[in-house]
Coordinates of C-alpha atoms and ligand atoms in Angstrom, one line a residue:
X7 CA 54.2 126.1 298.6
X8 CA 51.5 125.9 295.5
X9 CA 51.6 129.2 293.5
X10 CA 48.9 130.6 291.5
X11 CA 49.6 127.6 288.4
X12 CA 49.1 125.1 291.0
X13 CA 46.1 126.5 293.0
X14 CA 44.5 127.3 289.8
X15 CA 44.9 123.3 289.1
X16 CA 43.6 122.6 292.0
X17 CA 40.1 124.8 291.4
X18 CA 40.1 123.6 288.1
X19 CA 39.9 120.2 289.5
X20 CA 37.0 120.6 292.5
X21 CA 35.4 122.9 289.9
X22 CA 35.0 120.1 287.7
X23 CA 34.1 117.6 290.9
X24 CA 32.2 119.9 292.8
X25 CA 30.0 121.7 290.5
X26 CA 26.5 122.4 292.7
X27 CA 27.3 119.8 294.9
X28 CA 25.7 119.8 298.3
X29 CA 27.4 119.8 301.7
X30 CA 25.1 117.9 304.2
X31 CA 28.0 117.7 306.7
X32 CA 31.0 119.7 307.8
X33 CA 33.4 118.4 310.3
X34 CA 36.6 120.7 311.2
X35 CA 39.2 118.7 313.3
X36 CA 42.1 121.7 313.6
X37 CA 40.2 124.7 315.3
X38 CA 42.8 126.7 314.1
X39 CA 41.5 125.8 310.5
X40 CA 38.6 127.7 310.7
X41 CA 40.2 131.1 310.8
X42 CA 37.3 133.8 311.4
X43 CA 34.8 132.0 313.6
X44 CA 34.3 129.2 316.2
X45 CA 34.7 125.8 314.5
X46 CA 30.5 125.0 315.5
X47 CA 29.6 128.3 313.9
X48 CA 31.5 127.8 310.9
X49 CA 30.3 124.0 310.4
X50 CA 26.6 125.1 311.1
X51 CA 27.2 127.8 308.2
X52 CA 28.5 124.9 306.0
X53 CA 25.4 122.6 306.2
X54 CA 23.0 122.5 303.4
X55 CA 24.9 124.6 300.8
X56 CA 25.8 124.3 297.5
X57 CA 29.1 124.5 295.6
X58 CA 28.1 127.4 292.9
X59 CA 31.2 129.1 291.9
X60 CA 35.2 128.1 292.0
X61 CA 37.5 131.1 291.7
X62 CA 41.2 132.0 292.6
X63 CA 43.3 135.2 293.8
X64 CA 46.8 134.6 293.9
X65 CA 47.2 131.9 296.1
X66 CA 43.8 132.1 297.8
X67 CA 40.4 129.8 296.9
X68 CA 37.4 130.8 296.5
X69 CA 34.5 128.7 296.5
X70 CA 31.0 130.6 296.1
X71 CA 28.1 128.8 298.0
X72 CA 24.5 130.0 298.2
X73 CA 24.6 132.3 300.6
X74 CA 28.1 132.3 301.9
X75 CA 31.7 133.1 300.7
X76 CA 34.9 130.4 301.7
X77 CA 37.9 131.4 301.3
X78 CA 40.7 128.6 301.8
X79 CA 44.9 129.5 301.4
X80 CA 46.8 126.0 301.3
X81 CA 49.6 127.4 302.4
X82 CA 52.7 125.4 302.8
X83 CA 51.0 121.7 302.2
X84 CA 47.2 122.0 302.0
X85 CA 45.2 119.2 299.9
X86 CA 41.8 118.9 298.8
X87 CA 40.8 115.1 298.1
X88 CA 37.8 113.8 297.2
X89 CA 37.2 110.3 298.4
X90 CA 34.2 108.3 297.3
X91 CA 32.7 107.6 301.1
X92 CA 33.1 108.0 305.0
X93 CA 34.2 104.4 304.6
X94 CA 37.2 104.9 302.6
X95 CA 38.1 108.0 304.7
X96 CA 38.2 105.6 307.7
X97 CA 40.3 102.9 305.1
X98 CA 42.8 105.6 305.2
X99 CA 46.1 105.3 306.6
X100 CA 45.8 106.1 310.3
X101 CA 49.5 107.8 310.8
X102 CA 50.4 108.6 307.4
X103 CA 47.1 110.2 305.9
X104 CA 43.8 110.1 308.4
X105 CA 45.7 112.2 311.1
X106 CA 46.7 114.7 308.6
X107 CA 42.5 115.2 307.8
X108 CA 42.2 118.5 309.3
X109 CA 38.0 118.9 307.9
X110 CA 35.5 116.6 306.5
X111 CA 32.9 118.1 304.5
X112 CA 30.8 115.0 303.1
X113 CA 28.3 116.0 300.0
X114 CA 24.9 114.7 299.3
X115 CA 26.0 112.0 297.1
X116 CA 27.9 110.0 300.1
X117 CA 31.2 111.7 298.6
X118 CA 33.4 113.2 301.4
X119 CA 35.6 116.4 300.4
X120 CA 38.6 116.0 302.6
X121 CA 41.4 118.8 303.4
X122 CA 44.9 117.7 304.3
X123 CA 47.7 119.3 305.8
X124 CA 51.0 117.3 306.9
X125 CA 52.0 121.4 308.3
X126 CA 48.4 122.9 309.8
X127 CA 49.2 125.9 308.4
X128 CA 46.4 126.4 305.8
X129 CA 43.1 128.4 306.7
X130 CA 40.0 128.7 305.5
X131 CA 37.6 131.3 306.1
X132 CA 33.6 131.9 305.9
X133 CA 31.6 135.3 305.5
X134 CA 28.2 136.3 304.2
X135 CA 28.0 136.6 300.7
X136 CA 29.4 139.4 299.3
X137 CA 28.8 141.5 296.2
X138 CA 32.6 141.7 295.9
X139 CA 34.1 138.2 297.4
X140 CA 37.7 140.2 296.8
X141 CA 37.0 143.0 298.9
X142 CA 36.7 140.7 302.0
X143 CA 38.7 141.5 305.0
X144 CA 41.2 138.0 304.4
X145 CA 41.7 139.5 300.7
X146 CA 42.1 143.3 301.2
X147 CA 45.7 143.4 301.3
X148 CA 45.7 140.9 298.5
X149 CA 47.4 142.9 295.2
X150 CA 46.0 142.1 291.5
X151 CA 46.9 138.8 290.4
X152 CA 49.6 138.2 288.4
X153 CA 47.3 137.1 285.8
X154 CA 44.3 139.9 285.6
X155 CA 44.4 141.0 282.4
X156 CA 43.9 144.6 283.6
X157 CA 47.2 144.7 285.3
X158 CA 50.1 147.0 283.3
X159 CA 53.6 147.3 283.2
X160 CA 52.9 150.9 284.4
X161 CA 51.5 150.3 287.3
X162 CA 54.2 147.7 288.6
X163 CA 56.5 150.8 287.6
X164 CA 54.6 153.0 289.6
X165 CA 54.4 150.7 293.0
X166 CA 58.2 149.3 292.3
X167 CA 59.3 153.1 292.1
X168 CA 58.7 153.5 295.7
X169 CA 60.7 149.9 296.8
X170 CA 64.2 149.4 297.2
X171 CA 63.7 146.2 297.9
X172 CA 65.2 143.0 295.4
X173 CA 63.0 142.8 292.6
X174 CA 62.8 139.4 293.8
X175 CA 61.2 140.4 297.1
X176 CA 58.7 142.6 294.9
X177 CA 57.0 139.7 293.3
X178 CA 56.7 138.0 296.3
X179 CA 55.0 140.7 297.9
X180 CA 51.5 139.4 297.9
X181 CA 50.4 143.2 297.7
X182 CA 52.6 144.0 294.9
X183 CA 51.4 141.5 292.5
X184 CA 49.7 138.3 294.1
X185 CA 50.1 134.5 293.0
X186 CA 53.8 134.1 292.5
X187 CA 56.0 132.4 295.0
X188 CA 59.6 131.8 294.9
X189 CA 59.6 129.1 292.3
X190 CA 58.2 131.4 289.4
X191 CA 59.9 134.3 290.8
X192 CA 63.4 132.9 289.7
X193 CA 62.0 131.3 286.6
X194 CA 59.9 135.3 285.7
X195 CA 63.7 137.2 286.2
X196 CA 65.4 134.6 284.5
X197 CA 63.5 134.8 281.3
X198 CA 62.7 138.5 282.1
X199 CA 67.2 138.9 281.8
X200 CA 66.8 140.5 285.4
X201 CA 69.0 140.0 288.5
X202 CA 67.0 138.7 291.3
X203 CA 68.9 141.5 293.4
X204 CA 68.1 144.9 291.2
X205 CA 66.0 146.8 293.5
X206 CA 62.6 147.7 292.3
X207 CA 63.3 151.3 292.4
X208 CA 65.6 150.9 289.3
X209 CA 63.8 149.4 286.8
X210 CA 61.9 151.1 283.8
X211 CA 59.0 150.3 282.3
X212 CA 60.4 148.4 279.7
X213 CA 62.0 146.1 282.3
X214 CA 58.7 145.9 284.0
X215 CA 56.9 145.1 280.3
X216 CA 59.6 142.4 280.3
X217 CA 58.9 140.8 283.3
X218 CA 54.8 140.8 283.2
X219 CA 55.4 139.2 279.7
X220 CA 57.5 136.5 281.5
X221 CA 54.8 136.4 283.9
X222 CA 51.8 136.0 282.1
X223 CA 53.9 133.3 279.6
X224 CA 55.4 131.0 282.5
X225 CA 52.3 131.1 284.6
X226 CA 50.1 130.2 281.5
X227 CA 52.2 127.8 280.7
X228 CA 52.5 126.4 283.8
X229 CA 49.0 125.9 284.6
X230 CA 48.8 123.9 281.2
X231 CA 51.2 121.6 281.8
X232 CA 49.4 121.1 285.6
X233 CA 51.8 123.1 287.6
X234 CA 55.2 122.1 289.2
X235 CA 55.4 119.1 291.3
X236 CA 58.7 120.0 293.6
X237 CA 58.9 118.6 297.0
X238 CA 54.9 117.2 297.5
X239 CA 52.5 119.1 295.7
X240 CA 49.6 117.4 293.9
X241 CA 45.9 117.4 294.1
X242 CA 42.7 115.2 293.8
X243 CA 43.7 111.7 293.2
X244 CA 47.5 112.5 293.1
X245 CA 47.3 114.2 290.3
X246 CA 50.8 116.2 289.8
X247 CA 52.0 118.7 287.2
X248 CA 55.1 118.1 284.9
X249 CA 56.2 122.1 284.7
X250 CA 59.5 121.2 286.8
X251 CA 61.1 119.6 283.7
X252 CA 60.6 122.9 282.1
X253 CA 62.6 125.2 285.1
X254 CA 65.8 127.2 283.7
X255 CA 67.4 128.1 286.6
X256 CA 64.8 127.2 290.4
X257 CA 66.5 124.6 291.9
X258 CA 69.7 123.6 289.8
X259 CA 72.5 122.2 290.4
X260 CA 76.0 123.2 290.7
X261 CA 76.5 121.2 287.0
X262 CA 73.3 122.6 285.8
X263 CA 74.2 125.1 282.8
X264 CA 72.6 128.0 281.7
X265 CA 70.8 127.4 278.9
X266 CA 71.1 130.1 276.7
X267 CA 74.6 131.3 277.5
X268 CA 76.1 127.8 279.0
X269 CA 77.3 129.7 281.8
X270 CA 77.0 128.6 285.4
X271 CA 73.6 129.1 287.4
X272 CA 74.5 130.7 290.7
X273 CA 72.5 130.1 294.0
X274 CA 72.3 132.8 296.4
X275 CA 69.3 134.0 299.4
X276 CA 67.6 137.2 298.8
X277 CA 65.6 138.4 301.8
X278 CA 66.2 135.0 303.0
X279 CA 64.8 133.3 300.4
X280 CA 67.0 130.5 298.2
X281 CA 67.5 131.7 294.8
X282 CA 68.9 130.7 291.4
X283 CA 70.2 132.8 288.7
X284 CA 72.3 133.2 285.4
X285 CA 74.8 136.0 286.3
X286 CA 75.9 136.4 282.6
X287 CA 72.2 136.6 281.3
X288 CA 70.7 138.5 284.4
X289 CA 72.7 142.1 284.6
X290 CA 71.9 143.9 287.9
X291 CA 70.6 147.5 286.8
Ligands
LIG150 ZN1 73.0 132.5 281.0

């Protein structure tokens, strides 16, 4: 599932495509895509608008039109492509790509923005334009994201005081702290010297400084280097980010080693979840 380094890729790349382009055609094929209103409503909306403005909340997209606000979430395996014309849509692979086209939105130059989705499980979702696109009802339970520079280590103190939950499972909580999935969770406690299974309720603020450093310096990271390509994500013309050769402990081996104490990285589930960590460097508090 693409985490705030990869979504942020991927509006860094439409931004760059899309800039004031007009939609003279929306086509949704998966009613379930169009999350808040009927499928006609929502495509009517669509028509004649301009890409203005290309933002991101944790894992959410936002696109800013004229007079509207769309909100997409990729979820498990959501794409944007851009693909130069209805024609090469239709060139497309009929089982392997064209049935996984869940909406068409082709733009006044002929170019036809296309959204993907091997799973279905993505939405998107259309209001009015708001003063505040992050109030919207699809956002309010949406925490800071991991990356606003206004968040503080006192405040995750303050909301992990009242969890007894893993520290993992905090910074997954999309309330908590939004944009980090499981990937940079094990890679933020790892460099943070935190055991995934400390619950919330007994860390400090210095251990909470520790971890929004880690944050701010993987996901940063990670968004320069494109993101992490595990399992399928990419974007735009299969563009795909290199920050998997750069994981200490998400997804290792048995033979992996730690690789600041040599030790062995251990795989466990927290709250379900797979999860590697360094038992030597990460001490459970
Ligand atoms: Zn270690």
């Amino acid at each position: 599932m693409p985490e705030a380094p990869e979504v942020q890729n991927v509006i860094t790349y439409l931004a760059d495509q899309l800039q004031d382009a007009k939609i003279v055609d929306a086509r949704i094929l998966h009613p379930k895509l169009a999350a808040n209103l009927p499928v006609d409503a929502f495509c009517t909306m669509l028509k004649n608008q301009h890409f203005r403005k290309f933002e991101r909340l944790g894992k959410y997209l936002h696109f800013q039109l004229d007079d509207l606000d769309l909100i997409a979430h990729l979820r498990m395996e959501g794409k944007f492509l851009i693909l130069d014309s209805m024609a090469d849509v239709d060139a497309l692979d009929p089982v392997k790509d064209r049935k996984h086209i869940h909406a068409l939105f082709t733009l006044e130059d002929g170019r036809v923005l296309c959204y993907k989705d091997t799973r279905k499980f993505g939405r998107m979702y259309l209001y009015p334009k708001a003063a505040n696109w992050q109030a919207l009802p699809v956002l309010a339970n949406v925490g800071k994201d991991a990356l606003d520079p206004s968040l503080t280590a006192q405040e995750l103190l303050e909301k992990g005081k009242k969890r007894k939950i893993p520290v993992k499972t905090f910074l997954l909580d999309q309330k908590a702290i939004a944009g980090i999935g499981n990937i940079y969770a094990d890679e933020i406690l790892f460099h943070a010297g935190i055991s995934p299974a400390t619950p919330a309720c007994h860390l400090d603020l210095e251990d909470w400084t520790r971890i929004l450093d880690a944050t701010r310096a993987l996901l940063n990271r990670a968004i320069e280097l494109g993101g992490t390509t595990i399992r399928s994500f990419s974007y735009g013309d299969g563009h795909a980010g290199s920050f998997q050769n750069e994981l200490a402990v998400h997804g290792k081996d048995k033979e992996d080693l730690c690789k600041n104490c040599q030790g062995k990285i251990v795989q466990t589930r927290i709250n379900g979840r797979s999860t590697w960590y360094c038992p030597n460097c990460q001490q459970e508090k």
